[in-house]
Structure formats: C-alpha cells, structure tokens
Amino acid sequence: MEVINTIGRRKTSVARLFLQSGKGSITVNSKDFKVYFPTEILQAIVQQPLATSNVEGSFDLKVNVDGGGPAGQAEAVRLAISRALCEVDPENRPALKKEGFLTRDPRMVERKKYGRRKARKKFQFSKR
C-alpha cells in the first residue's frame, strides 16, 4: 500500500498526515501521540475516527501539526485521519460522516476592531 497524504485544519492549526499500513503507531511531530497530547481527552479525540471505522492497529500514522493550541491541533489531526480513512476505504465514509468527523469546523477567532478593546468589547463609557 502506498502512502496516503491528507490535511486537516481547525482554527489556526494545520495537520499534515501520512498514512501507511503498519502496526498502529501514531507519531505527532516526531513524538508518540500520547507524549504530544498528554491528556486523555485529546488522545481520545485523535483516536475517534480509528475506533469508529474499526481499523485500530492496522495503519501507521505520521503527523506534522503546526499552529494553534492543543485542542485545535487534536481536532485538526482527527479531520486529517478521517479524510485518509475515506481514501483507504470509501465504505468508512458514512460512519465518519454521521459522527461529524469529516466536517471542517469553520469557527475562527474574530479579529480585533479599531476603537474597541477586543473584537466586540468596547472601552468603558463615562457619562461625566
């Protein structure tokens, strides 16, 4: 099996994934994913697509992730894995689509506007 290359994004995080058949190792930025994502919640987010399509332990995943924070990076990796699993076997698509793993979450941080403290917060109003 050749290497499958996909990309996943979330907020400002970008995850580039290289998937090939193997024993099930997941490497993120040259570290084991359990070291890179220390909390169990983030580890579960990364493994969700593999558990949904019942292919745990059959692919080696090498991920390069950049930008954003840990939660955004984990969800970017999840999207990249889901897209790769759809390329491997199109029968995985309905289950992953039902769980919402193939949807790119468009929510981003709103930019700061001039004349304001933040995006929407205004400076304190003084009547006198």
PDB file of C-alpha atoms in Angstrom, residues 32-43 70:
ATOM      1  CA  ASP A  32       4.441   9.440  20.286  1.00  0.00           C
ATOM      2  CA  PHE A  33       0.955  10.969  20.289  1.00  0.00           C
ATOM      3  CA  LYS A  34       0.490  10.086  23.978  1.00  0.00           C
ATOM      4  CA  VAL A  35       3.523  12.247  24.790  1.00  0.00           C
ATOM      5  CA  TYR A  36       2.469  15.081  22.455  1.00  0.00           C
ATOM      6  CA  PHE A  37      -1.168  15.080  23.664  1.00  0.00           C
ATOM      7  CA  PRO A  38      -0.789  14.386  27.410  1.00  0.00           C
ATOM      8  CA  THR A  39      -4.473  14.470  28.418  1.00  0.00           C
ATOM      9  CA  GLU A  40      -6.767  11.512  27.840  1.00  0.00           C
ATOM     10  CA  ILE A  41      -9.433  13.724  26.252  1.00  0.00           C
ATOM     11  CA  LEU A  42      -7.074  14.876  23.487  1.00  0.00           C
ATOM     12  CA  GLN A  43      -5.831  11.315  22.957  1.00  0.00           C
ATOM     13  CA  PRO A  70      -3.540  21.523  21.849  1.00  0.00           C
TER      14      PRO A  70
END
